[in-house]
Short mmCIF file of C-alpha atoms in Angstrom, two decimals:
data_model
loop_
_atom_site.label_atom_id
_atom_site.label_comp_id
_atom_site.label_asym_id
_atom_site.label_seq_id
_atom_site.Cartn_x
_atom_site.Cartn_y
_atom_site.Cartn_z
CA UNK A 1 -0.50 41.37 -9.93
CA UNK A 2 -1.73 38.46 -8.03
CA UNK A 3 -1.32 36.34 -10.96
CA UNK A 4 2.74 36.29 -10.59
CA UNK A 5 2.46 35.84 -6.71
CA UNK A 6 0.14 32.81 -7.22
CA UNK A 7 2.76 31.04 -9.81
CA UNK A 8 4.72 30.05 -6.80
CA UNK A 9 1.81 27.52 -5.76
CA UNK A 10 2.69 23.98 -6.78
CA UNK A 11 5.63 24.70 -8.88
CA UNK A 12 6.55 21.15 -8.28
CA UNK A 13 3.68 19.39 -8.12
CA UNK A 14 1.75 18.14 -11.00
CA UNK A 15 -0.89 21.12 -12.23
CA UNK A 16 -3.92 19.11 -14.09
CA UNK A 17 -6.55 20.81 -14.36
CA UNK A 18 -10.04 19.74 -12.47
CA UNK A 19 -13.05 19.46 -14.33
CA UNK A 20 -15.95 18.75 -11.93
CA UNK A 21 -19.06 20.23 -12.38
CA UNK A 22 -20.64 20.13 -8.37
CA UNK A 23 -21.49 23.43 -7.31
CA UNK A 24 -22.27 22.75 -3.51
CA UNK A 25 -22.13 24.94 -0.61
CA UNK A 26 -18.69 25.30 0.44
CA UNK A 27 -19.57 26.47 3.90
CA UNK A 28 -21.02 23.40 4.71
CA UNK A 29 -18.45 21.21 3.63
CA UNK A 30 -15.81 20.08 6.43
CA UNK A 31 -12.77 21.78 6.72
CA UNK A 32 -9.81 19.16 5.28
CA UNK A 33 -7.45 22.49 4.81
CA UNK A 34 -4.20 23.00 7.27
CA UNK A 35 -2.78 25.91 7.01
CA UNK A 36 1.56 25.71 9.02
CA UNK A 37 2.21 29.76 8.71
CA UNK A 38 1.39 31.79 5.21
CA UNK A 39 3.07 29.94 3.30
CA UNK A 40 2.23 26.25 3.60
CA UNK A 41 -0.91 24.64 3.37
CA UNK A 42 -1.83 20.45 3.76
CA UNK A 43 -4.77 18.81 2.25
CA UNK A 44 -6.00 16.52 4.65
CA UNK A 45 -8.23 14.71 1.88
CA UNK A 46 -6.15 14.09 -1.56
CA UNK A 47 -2.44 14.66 1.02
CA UNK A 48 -1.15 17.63 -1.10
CA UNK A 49 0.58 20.32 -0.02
CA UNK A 50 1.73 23.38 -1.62
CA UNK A 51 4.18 26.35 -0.82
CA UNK A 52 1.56 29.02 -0.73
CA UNK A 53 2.44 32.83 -1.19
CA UNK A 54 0.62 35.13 0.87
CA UNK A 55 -2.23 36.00 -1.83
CA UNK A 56 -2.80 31.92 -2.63
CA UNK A 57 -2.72 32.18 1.34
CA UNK A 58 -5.46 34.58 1.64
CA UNK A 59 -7.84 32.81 -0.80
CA UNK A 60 -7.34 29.55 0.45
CA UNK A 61 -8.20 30.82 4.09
CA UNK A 62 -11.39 32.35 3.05
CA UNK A 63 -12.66 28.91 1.03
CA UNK A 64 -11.47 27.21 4.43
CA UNK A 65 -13.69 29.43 6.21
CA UNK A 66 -16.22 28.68 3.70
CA UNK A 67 -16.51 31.87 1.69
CA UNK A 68 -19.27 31.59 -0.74
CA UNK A 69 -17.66 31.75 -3.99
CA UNK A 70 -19.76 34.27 -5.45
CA UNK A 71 -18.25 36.73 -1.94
CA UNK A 72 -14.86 35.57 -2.76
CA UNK A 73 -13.97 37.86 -5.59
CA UNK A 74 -15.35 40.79 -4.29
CA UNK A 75 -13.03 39.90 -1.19
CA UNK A 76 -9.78 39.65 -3.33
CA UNK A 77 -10.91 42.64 -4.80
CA UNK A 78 -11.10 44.79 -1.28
CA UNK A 79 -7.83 43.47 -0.24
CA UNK A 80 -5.68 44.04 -3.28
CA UNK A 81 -7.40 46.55 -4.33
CA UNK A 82 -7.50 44.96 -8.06
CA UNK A 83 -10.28 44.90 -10.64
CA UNK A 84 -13.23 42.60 -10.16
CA UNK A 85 -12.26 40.82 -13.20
CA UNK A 86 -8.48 40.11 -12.04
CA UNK A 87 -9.75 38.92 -8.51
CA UNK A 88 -11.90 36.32 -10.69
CA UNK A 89 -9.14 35.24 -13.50
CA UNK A 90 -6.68 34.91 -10.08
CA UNK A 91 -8.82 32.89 -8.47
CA UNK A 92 -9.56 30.68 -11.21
CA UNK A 93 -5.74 30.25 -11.97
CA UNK A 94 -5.19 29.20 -8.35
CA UNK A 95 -7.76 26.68 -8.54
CA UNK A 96 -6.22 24.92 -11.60
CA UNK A 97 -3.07 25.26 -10.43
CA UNK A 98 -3.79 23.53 -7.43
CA UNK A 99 -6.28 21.59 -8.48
CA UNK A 100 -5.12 18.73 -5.90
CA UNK A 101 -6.68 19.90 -2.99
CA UNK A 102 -10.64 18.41 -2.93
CA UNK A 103 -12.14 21.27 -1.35
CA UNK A 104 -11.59 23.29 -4.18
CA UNK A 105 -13.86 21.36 -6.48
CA UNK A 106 -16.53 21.83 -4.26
CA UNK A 107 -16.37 25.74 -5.23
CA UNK A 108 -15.84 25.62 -9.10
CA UNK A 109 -18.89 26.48 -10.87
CA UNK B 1 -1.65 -29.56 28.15
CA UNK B 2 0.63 -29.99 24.90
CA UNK B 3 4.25 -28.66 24.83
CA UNK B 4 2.17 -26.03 22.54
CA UNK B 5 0.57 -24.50 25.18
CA UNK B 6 2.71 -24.66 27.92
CA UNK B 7 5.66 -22.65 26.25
CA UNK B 8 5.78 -19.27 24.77
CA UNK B 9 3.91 -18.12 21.66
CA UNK B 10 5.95 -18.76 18.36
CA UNK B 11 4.69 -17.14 15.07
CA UNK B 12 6.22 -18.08 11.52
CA UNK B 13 6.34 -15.01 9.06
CA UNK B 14 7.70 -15.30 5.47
CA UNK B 15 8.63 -12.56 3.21
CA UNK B 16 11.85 -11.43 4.56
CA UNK B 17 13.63 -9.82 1.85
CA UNK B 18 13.84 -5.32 2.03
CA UNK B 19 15.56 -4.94 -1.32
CA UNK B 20 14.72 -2.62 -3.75
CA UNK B 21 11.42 -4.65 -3.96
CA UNK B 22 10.15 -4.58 -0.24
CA UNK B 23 8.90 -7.36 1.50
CA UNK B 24 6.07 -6.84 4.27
CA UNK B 25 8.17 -9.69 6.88
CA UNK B 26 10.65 -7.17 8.66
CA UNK B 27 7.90 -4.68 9.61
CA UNK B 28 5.56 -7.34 10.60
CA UNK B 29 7.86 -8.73 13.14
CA UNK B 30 9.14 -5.42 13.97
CA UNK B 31 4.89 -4.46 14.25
CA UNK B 32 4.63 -7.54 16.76
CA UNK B 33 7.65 -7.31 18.73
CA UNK B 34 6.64 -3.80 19.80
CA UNK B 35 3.12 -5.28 21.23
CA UNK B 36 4.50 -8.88 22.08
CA UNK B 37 7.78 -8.20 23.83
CA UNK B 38 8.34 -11.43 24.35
CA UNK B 39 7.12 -13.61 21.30
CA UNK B 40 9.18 -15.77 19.63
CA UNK B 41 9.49 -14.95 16.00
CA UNK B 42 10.42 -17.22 13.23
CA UNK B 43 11.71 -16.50 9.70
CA UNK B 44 10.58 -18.63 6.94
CA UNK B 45 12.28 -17.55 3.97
CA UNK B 46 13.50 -18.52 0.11
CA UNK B 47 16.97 -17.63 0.12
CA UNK B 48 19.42 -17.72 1.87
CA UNK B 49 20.26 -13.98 1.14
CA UNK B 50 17.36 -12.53 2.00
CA UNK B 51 17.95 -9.32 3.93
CA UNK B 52 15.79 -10.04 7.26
CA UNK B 53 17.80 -13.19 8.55
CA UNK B 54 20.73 -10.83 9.33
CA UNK B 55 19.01 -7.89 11.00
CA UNK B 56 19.80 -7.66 14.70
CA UNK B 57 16.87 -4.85 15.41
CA UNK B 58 13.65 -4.59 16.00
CA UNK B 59 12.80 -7.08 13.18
CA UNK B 60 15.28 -9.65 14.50
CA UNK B 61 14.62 -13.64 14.16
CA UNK B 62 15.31 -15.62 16.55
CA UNK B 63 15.59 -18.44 14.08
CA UNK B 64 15.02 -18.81 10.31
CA UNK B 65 14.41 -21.47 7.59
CA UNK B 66 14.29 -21.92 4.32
CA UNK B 67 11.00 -23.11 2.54
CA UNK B 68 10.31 -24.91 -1.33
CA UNK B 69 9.81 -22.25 -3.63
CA UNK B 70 6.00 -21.70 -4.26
CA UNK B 71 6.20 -23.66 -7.43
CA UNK B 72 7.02 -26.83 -5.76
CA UNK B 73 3.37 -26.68 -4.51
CA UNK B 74 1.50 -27.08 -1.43
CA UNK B 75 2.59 -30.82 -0.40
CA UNK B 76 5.84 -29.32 -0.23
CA UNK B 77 5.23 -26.62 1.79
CA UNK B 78 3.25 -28.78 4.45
CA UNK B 79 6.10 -31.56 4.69
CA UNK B 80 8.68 -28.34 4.86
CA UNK B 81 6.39 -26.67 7.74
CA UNK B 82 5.93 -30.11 9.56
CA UNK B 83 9.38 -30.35 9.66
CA UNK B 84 9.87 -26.86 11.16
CA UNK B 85 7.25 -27.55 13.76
CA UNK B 86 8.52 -30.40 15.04
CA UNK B 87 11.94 -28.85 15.62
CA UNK B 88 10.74 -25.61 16.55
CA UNK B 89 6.73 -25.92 17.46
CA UNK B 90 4.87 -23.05 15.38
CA UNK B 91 1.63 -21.76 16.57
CA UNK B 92 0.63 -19.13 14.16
CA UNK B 93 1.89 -18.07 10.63
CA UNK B 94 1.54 -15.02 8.95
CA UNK B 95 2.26 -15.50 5.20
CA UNK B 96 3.47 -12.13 3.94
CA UNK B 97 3.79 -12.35 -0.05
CA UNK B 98 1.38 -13.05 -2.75
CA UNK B 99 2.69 -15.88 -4.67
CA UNK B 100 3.08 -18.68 -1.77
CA UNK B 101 -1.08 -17.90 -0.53
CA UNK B 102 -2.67 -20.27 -2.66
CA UNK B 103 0.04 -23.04 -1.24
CA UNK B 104 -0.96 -21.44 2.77
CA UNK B 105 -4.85 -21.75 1.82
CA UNK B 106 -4.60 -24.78 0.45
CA UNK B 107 -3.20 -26.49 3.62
CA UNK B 108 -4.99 -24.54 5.82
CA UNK B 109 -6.59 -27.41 7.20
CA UNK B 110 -3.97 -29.40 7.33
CA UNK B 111 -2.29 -26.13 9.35
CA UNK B 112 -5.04 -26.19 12.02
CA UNK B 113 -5.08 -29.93 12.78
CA UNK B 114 -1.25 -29.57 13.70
CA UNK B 115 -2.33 -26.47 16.00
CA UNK B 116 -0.58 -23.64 14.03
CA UNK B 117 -3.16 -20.83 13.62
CA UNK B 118 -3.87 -18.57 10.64
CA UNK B 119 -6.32 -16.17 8.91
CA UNK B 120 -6.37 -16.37 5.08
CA UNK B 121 -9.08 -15.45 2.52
CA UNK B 122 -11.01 -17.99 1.23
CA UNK B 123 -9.98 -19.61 -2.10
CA UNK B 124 -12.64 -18.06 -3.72
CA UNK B 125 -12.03 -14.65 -2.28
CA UNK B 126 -8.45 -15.02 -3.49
CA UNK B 127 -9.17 -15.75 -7.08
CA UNK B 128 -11.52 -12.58 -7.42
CA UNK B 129 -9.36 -9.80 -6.69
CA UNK B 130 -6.39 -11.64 -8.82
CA UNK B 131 -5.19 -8.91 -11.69
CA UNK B 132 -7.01 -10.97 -14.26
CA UNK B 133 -10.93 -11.21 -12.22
CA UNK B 134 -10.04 -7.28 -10.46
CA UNK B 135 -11.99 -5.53 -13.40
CA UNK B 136 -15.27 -8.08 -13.35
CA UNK B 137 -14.98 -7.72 -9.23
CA UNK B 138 -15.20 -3.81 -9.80
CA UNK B 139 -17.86 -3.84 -11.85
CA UNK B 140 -19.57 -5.81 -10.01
CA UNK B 141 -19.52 -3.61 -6.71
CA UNK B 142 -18.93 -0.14 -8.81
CA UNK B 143 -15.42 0.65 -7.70
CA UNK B 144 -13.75 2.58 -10.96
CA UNK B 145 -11.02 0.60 -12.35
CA UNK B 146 -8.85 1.19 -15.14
CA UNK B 147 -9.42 -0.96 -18.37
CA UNK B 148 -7.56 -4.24 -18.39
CA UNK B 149 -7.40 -7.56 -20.41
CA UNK B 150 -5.81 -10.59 -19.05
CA UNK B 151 -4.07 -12.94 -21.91
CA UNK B 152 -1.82 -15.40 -22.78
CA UNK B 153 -2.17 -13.95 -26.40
CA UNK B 154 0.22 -11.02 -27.66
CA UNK B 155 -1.84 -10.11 -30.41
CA UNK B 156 -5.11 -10.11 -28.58
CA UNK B 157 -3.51 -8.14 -25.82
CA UNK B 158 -2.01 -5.44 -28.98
CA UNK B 159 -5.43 -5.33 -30.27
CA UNK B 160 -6.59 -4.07 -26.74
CA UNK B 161 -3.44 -1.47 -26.12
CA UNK B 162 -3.93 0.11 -29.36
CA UNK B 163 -7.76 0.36 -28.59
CA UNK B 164 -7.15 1.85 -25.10
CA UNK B 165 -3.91 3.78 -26.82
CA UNK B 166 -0.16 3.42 -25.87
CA UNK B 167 1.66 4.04 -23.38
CA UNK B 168 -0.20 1.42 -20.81
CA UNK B 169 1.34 -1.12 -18.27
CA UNK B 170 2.03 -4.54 -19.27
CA UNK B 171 1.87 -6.99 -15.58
CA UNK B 172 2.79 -9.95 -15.01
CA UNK B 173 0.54 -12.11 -12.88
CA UNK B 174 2.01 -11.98 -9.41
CA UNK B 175 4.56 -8.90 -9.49
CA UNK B 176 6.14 -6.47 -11.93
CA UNK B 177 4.75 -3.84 -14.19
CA UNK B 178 6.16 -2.54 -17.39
CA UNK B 179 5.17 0.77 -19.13
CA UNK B 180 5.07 -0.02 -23.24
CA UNK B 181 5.05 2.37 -25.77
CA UNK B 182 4.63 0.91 -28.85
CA UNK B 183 3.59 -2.69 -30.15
CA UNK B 184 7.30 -3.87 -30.25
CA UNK B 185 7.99 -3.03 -26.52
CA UNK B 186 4.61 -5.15 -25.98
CA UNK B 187 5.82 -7.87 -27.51
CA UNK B 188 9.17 -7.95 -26.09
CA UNK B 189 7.78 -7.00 -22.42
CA UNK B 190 5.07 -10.38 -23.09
CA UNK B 191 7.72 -12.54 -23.67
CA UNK B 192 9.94 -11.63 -20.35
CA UNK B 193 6.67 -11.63 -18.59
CA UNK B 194 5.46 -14.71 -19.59
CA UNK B 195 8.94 -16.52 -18.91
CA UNK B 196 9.22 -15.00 -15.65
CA UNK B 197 5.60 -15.16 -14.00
CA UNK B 198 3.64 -17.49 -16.92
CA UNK B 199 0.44 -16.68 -18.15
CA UNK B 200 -1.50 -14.62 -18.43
CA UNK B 201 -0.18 -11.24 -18.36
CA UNK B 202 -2.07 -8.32 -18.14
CA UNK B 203 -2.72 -4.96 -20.41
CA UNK B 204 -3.52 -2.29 -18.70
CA UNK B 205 -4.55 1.46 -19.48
CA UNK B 206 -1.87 3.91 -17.78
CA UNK B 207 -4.07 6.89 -15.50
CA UNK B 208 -2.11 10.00 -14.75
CA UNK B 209 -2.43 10.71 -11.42
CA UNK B 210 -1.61 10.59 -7.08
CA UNK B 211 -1.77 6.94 -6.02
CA UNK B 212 -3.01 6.00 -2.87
CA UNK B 213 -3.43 2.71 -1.19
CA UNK B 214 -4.71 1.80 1.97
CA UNK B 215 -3.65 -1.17 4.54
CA UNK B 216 -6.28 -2.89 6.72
CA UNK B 217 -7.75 -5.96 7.78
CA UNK B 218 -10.85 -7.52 6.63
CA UNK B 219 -12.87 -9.58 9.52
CA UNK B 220 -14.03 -12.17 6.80
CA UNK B 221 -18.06 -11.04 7.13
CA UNK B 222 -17.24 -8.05 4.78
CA UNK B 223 -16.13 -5.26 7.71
CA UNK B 224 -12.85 -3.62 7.93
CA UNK B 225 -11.41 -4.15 11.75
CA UNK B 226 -8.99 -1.42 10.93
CA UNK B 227 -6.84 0.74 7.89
CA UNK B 228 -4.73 3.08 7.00
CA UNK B 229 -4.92 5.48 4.15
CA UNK B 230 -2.09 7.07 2.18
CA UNK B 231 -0.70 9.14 -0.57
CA UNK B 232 2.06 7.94 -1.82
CA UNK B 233 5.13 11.14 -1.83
CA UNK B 234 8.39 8.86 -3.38
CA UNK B 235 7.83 6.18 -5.67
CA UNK B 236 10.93 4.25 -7.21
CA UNK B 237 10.96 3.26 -10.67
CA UNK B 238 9.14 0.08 -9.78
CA UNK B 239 6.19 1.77 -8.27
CA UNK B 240 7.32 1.47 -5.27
CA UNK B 241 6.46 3.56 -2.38
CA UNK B 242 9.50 5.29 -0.68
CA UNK B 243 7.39 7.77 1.30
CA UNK B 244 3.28 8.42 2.38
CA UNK B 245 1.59 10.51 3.82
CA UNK B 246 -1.73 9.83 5.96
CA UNK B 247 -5.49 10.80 4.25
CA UNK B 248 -8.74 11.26 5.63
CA UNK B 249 -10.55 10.79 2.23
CA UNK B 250 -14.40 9.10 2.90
CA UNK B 251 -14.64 8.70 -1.03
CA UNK B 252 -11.35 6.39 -0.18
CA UNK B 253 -13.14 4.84 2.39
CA UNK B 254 -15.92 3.89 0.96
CA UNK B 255 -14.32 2.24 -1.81
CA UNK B 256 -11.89 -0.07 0.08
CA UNK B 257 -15.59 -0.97 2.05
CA UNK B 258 -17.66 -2.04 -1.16
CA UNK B 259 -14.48 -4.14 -2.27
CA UNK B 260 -14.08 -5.80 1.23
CA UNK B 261 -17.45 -6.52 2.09
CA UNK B 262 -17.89 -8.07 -1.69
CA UNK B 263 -15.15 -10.41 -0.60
CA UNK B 264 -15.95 -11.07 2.48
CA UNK B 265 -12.23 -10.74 2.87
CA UNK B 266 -10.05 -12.28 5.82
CA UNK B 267 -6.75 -10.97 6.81
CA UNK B 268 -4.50 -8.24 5.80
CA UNK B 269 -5.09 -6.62 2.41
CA UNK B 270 -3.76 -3.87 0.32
CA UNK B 271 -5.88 -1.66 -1.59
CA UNK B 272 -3.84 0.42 -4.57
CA UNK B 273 -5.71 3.04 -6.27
CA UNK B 274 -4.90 5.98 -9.07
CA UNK B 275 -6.62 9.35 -8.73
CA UNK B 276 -6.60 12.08 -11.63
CA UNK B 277 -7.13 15.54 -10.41
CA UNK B 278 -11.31 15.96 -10.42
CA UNK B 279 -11.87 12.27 -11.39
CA UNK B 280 -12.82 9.70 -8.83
CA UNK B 281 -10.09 6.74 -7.67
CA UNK B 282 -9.54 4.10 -9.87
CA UNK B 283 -8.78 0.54 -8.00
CA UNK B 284 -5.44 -1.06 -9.90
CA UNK B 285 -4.45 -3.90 -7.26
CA UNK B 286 -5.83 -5.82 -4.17
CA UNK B 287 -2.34 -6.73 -2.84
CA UNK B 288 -3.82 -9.89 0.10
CA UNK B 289 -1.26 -9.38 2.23
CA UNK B 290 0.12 -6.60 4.55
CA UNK B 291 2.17 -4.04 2.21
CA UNK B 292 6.07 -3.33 3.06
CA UNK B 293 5.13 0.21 4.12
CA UNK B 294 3.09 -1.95 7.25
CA UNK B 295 5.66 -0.51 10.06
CA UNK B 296 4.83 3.07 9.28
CA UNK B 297 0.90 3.14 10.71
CA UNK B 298 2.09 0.65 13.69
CA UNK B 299 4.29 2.93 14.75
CA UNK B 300 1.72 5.79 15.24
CA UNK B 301 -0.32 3.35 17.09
CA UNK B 302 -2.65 1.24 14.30
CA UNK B 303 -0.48 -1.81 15.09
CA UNK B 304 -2.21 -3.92 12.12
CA UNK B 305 0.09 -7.44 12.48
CA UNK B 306 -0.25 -7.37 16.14
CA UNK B 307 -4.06 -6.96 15.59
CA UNK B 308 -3.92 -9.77 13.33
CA UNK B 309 -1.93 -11.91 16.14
CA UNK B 310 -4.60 -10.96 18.48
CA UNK B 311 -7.41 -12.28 16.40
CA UNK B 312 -5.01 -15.54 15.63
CA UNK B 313 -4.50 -16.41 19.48
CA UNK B 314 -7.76 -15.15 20.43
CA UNK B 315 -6.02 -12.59 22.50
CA UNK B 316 -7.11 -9.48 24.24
CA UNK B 317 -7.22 -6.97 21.75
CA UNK B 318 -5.70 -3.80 22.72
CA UNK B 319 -7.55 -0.63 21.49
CA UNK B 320 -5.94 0.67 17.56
CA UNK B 321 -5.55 4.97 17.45
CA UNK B 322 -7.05 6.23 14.52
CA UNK B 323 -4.76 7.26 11.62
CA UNK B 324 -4.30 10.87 11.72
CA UNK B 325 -3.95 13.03 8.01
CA UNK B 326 -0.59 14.37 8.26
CA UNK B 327 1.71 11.83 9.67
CA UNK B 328 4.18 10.45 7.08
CA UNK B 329 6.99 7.81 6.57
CA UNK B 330 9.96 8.22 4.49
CA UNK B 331 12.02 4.92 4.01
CA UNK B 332 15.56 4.73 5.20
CA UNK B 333 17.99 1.99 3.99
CA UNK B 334 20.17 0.80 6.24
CA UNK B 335 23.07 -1.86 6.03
CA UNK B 336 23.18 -5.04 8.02
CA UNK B 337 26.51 -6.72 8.76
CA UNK B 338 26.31 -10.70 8.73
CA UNK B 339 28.93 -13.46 8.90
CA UNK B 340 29.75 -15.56 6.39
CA UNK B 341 29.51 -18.50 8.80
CA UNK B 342 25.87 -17.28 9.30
CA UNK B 343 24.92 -17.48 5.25
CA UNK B 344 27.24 -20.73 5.11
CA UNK B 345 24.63 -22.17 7.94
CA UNK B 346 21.31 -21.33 6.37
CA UNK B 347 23.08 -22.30 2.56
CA UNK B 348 23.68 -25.75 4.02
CA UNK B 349 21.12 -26.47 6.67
CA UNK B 350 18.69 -24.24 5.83
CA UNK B 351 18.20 -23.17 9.10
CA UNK B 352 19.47 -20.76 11.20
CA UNK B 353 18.76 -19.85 15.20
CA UNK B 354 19.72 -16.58 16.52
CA UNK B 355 22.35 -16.13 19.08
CA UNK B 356 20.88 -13.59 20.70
CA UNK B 357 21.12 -10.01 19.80
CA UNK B 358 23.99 -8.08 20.23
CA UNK B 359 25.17 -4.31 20.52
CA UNK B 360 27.15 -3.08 17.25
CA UNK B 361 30.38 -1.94 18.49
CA UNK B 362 33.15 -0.37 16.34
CA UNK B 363 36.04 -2.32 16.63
CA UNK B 364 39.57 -1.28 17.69
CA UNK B 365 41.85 -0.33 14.97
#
């Protein structure tokens, strides 16, 4: 399940949830992610930075790359060959869990 | 051409201290010895034990003295700092902690006429972003804030915790901040407070969060010359910052430019600020001075106090790299060995000049 690989993000960092309610195109927004390998990523707005596994990894890239997030599930979906519903409810649990990073609020609906 | 001019540069800092509460002195003369080789640095300091008059590295003296405490007001300071000059002719001063400003603004005047150069806020500019005017200043220019009272009154400053709910910070005017939890604590907290620092003391809501704070210098018609922005990775139980970590935030940004350009600020100046995950930052302090973490974006090239200098002396300015997200300090304590003949010289004469530095060498058994 991708739900127990993304409960490695942020297991030491604070986890409160983001409430913002701008839905704005993602693509056009400037990249502010830094990505050192898989497994680490740096926020070069809010200066967090997580221990990612490779599934956080993957999402994260494809926002970065600016993903629309209506494409982003049905990417998830392809690669871990999971249900359409999981892809969303793993996304969504990555995004509060590292709710830190600013270019994340840009996506959430 | 006076004996000013004709010899080297000599700049006065204060704030020497790097205890558990940092002062900003070590890393500005560490900031300006790396630009100014060959500056001569004074200490002006409030204690004898202060940690910077014994440190033989890159934030070495070459002489120190002791100043009035704050309290004993601005006549004192100028008859202290005439004194000084005359013995050891000054011709700038950078004032590095909060409480002794209104004293160095005060006889600012006074400071020019005898040559010695500084950049301060204005009086008025000072009083606005004090802890008890910050939330009426953010209104004013719509920078977030959290709720605060300012009061001499216990009960009236209750009334407004329970409102706002517990736990919330209790602050005393110039320095230290107490979390309360209940009306008792508040009470008790006042009282130390008010003995310590005097009236008023300050209530303040408590916001979850990441703080950041950024560093820079105001050019006094409402632009920023230069800053730093970080997050703040360590903080000691006093708030403290123990490690940061550079931002790139333009939300950040524009905040610390609505608050200087509302000032019209002068100098160095720390903005602090709280951020809650998906909530925008909220502005707790205007620190008008350079913060201790200073030394950390002067050594990756945003050399803020030597800036400052340059604008001072009317020097060529040499060219500031931009901050890059990423980079990060960590603080490291260190020792310093001293003499007791050296803390026996500044206890009785209150002055102190440097023999020249010297390589630690471990001696023979």
């Amino acid at each position: 399940m991708l739900v127990n690989t993304t409960a490695q993000v942020g297991s030491a960092l604070s986890a409160v949830n983001a409430k913002s309610d701008a839905v704005r195109d993602v693509s056009r927004a400037p990249r502010t992610l830094r990505f050192y390998g898989d497994e680490f990523v740096f926020d070069t707005v809010s200066g967090m930075f997580y221990a990612l596994s490779p599934t956080a990894s993957f999402i994260l890239r494809a926002l970065d790359a600016g993903t629309p997030r209506d494409q982003l599930a049905d990417k998830v979906q392809r690669r871990y060959g999971i249900t359409h519903a999981a892809a969303v409810q793993d996304i969504e649990r990555l995004h509060d869990e590292i709710a830190g990073i600013q270019s994340l609020n840009l996506v959430r609906a | 051409m006076s004996s000013k001019q004709a010899k080297m540069k000599c700049v006065a800092v204060t704030g020497l201290h790097r205890g558990e509460n940092p002062q900003s002195g070590p890393p500005v003369v560490a900031s300006l010895r790396r630009r100014f080789p060959d500056l001569r640095i004074v200490g002006l300091s409030y204690d004898s034990m202060e940690s910077g008059h014994y440190s033989q590295n890159d934030d070495r003296l070459d002489a120190t003295y002791l100043l009035p405490y704050p309290k004993a007001g601005h006549k004192a300071l100028l008859t202290r700092l005439d004194a000084i000059d005359k013995k050891d002719p000054i011709d700038a001063v950078i004032p590095c902690l909060d409480s002794e400003l209104p004293n160095f603004i005060k006889i600012r005047a006074e400071l020019v006429k005898r040559g010695i150069k500084c950049i301060l806020p204005t009086a008025q500019a000072f009083a606005q972003r004090s802890k008890e005017n910050l939330q009426a200043l953010c209104r004013r220019v719509d920078v977030p804030t959290p709720a605060t009272l300012a009061s001499s009154d216990p009960a009236k400053l209750a009334r407004f915790v329970a409102k706002i709910g517990y736990p919330a910070y209790l602050k005393g005017r110039y320095y230290e901040a107490h979390l309360v939890h209940s009306p008792q604590e508040l009470y008790y907290i006042f009282n130390e407070l008010m003995r310590i620092w005097g009236g008023p003391v300050l209530a303040q809501e408590m916001t979850l969060g990441e703080e950041y704070d950024v560093v820079g210098l105001g050019d006094g018609e409402g632009n920023i010359i230069a800053s730093c922005s970080i997050r703040k990775m360590l903080r000691t139980k006093a708030g403290k910052g123990f490690a940061g970590m550079i931002v790139a935030d333009p939300a950040l940004d524009v905040l610390a430019r609505r608050i200087v350009d509302a000032l019209r600020w002068n100098g160095p100046f720390e903005l602090e600020f709280v951020k809650a995950a998906g909530h925008p930052h909220k502005l707790f302090e205007m620190n008008p001075r350079f913060p201790a973490w200073v030394g950390f974006p002067s050594q990756v090239g945003c050399n803020l106090p030597a800036r400052l200098l340059e604008r001072v002396l009317d020097a060529r300015q040499a060219s500031l790299r931009e901050c890059v997200p990423g980079q990060m300090f960590v603080r490291h304590s260190v020792d310093l060995v001293g003499d007791i003949a050296d803390l026996a010289q500044m206890a009785a004469k209150g002055e102190r000049v440097a023999k020249g530095t010297s390589t630690p060498i471990e001696p023979s058994p």
